[in-house]
PDB file of C-alpha atoms and ligand atoms in Angstrom:
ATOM      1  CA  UNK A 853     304.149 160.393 131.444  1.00  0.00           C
ATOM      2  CA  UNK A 854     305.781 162.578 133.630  1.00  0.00           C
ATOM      3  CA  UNK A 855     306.349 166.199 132.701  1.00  0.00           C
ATOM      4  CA  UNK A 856     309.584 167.392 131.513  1.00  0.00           C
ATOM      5  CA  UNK A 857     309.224 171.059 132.580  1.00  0.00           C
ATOM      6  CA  UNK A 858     307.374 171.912 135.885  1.00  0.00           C
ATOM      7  CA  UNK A 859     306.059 174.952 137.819  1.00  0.00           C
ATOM      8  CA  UNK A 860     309.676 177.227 138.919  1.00  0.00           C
ATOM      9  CA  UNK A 861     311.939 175.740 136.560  1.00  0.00           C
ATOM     10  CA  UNK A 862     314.098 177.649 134.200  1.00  0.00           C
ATOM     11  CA  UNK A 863     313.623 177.019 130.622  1.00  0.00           C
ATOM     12  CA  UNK A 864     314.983 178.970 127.544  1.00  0.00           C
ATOM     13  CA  UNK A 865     313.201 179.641 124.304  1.00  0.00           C
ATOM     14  CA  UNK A 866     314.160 177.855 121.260  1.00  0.00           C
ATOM     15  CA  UNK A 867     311.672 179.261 118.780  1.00  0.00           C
ATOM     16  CA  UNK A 868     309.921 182.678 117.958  1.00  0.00           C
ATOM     17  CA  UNK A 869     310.849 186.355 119.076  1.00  0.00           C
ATOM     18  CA  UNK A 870     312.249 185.326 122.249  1.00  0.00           C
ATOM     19  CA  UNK A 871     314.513 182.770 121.254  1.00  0.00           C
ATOM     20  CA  UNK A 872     317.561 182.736 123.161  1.00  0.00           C
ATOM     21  CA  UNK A 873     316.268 183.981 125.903  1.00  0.00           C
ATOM     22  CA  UNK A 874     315.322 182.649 129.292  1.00  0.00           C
ATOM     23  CA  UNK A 875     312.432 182.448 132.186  1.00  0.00           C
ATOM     24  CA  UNK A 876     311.246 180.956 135.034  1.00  0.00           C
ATOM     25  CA  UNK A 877     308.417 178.878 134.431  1.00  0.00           C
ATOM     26  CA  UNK A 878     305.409 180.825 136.603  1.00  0.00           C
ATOM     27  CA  UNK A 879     302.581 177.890 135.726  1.00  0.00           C
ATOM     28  CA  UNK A 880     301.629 175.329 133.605  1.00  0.00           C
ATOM     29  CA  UNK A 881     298.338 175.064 131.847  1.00  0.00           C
ATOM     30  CA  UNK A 882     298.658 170.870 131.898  1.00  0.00           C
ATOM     31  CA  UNK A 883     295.592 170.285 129.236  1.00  0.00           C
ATOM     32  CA  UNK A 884     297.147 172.708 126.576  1.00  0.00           C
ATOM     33  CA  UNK A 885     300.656 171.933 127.103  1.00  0.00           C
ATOM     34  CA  UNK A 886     301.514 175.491 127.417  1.00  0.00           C
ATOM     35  CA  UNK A 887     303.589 177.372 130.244  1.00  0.00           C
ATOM     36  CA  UNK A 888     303.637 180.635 131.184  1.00  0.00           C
ATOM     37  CA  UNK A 889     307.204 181.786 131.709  1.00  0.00           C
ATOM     38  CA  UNK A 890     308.035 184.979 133.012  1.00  0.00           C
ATOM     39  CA  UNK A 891     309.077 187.864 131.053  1.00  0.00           C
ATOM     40  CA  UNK A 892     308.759 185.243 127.704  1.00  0.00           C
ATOM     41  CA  UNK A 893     305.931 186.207 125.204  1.00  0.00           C
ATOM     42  CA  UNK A 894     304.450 189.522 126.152  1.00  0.00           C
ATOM     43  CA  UNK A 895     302.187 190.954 124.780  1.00  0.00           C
ATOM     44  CA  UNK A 896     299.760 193.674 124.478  1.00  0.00           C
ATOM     45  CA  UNK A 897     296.545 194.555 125.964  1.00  0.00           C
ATOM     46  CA  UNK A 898     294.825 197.727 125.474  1.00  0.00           C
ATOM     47  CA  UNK A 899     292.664 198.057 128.915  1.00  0.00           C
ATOM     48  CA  UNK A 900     289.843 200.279 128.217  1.00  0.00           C
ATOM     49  CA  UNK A 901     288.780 203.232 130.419  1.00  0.00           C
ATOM     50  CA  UNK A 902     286.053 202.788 132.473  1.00  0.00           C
ATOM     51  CA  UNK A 903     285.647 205.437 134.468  1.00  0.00           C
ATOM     52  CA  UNK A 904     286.870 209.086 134.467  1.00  0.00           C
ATOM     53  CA  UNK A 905     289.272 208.471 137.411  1.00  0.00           C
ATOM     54  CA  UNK A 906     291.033 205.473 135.422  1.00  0.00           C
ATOM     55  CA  UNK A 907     292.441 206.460 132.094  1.00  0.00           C
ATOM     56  CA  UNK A 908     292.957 203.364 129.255  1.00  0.00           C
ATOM     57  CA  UNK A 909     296.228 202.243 129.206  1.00  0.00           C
ATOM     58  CA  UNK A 910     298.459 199.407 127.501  1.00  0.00           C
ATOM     59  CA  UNK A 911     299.700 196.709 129.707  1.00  0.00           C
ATOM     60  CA  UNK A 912     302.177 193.951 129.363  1.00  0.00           C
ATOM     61  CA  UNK A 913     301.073 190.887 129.856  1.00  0.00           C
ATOM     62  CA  UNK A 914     302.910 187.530 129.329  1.00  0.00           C
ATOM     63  CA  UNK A 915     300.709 184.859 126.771  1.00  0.00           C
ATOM     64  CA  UNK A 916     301.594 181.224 127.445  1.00  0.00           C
ATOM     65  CA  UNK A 917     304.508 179.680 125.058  1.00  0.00           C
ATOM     66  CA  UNK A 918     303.896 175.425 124.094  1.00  0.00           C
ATOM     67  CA  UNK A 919     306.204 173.810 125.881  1.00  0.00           C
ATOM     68  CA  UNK A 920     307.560 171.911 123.163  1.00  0.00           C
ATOM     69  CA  UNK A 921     309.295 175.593 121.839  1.00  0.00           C
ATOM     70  CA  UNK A 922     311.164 175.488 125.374  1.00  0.00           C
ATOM     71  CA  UNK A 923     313.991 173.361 126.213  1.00  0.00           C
ATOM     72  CA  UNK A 924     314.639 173.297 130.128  1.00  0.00           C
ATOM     73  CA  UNK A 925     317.902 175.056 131.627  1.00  0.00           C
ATOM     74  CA  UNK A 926     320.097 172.361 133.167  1.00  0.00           C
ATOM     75  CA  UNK A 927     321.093 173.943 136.489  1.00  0.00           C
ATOM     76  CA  UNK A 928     324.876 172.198 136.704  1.00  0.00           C
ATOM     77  CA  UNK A 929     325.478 172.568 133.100  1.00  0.00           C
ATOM     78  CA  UNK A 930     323.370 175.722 132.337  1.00  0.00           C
ATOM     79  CA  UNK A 931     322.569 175.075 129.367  1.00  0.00           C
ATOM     80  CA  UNK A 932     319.417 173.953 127.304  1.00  0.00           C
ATOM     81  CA  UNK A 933     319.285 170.828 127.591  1.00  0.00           C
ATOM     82  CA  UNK A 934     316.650 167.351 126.787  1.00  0.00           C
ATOM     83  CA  UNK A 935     315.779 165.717 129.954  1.00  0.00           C
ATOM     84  CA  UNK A 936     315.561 161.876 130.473  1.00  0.00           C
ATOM     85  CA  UNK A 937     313.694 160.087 133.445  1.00  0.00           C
ATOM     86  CA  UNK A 938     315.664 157.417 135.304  1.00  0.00           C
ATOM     87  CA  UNK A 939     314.237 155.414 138.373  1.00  0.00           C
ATOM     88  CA  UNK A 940     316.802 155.398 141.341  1.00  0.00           C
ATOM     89  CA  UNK A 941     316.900 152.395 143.517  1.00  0.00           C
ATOM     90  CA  UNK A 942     314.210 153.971 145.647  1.00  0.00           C
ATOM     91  CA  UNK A 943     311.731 153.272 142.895  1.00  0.00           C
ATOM     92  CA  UNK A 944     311.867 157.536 142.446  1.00  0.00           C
ATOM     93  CA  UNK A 945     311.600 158.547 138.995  1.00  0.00           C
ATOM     94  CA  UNK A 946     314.223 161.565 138.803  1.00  0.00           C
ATOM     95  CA  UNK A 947     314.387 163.849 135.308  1.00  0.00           C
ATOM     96  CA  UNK A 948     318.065 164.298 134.795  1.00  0.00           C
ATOM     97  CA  UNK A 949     320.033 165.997 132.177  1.00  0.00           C
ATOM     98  CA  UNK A 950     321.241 164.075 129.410  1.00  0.00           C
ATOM     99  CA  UNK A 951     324.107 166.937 128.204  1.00  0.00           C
ATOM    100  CA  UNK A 952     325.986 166.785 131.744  1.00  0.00           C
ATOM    101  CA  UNK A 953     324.520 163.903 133.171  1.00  0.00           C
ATOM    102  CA  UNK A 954     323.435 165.211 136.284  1.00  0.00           C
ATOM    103  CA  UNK A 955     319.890 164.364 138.088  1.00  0.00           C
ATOM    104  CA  UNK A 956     317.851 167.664 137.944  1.00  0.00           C
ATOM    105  CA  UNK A 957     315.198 167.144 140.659  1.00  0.00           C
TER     106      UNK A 957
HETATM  107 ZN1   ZN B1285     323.411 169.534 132.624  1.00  0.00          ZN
END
């Protein structure tokens, strides 16, 4: 099956602590089902020192989201919407948006 969400799309986060808000999609892992959108799901990592010249520090890092807790943002409608697959005339399969209609690809 073809994927609903793919690498650069915007998506916006229907579950969790970050719900409501929205990313660009920076990968996708394809045998977890999980994306990594940017700025969505950060979390914490403590980097340990390990030498004198580096001290530890805390960095934010973003931890991949399943895509099934995104919904992808519709760039005519902008909003989240579910995406259906129709085949043009060209035998192309195209995702398009089933709020507004409109092909997305
Ligand atoms: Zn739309």
């Amino acid at each position: 099956m073809a994927a609903k969400v793919r690498r650069n799309d915007t998506v916006e986060v229907m579950t969790g602590k970050d719900r409501g808000r929205r990313g660009d999609v920076r990968s996708v892992i394809s045998d977890s089902d999980r994306l990594l959108v940017t700025g969505i799901n950060m979390v914490k990592k403590h980097r340990r020192q390990r030498n004198a010249n580096e001290p530890s520090q805390i960095i934010e890092m973003e931890s991949p989201i399943h895509r099934s807790n995104v919904q992808l943002v519709c760039g005519s409608c902008d909003k989240a919407v579910r995406v259906g697959f129709r085949v043009l005339d060209d035998g192309r399969k195209v995702r398009f948006c089933k709020s507004c209609d409109e092909a997305i690809d």
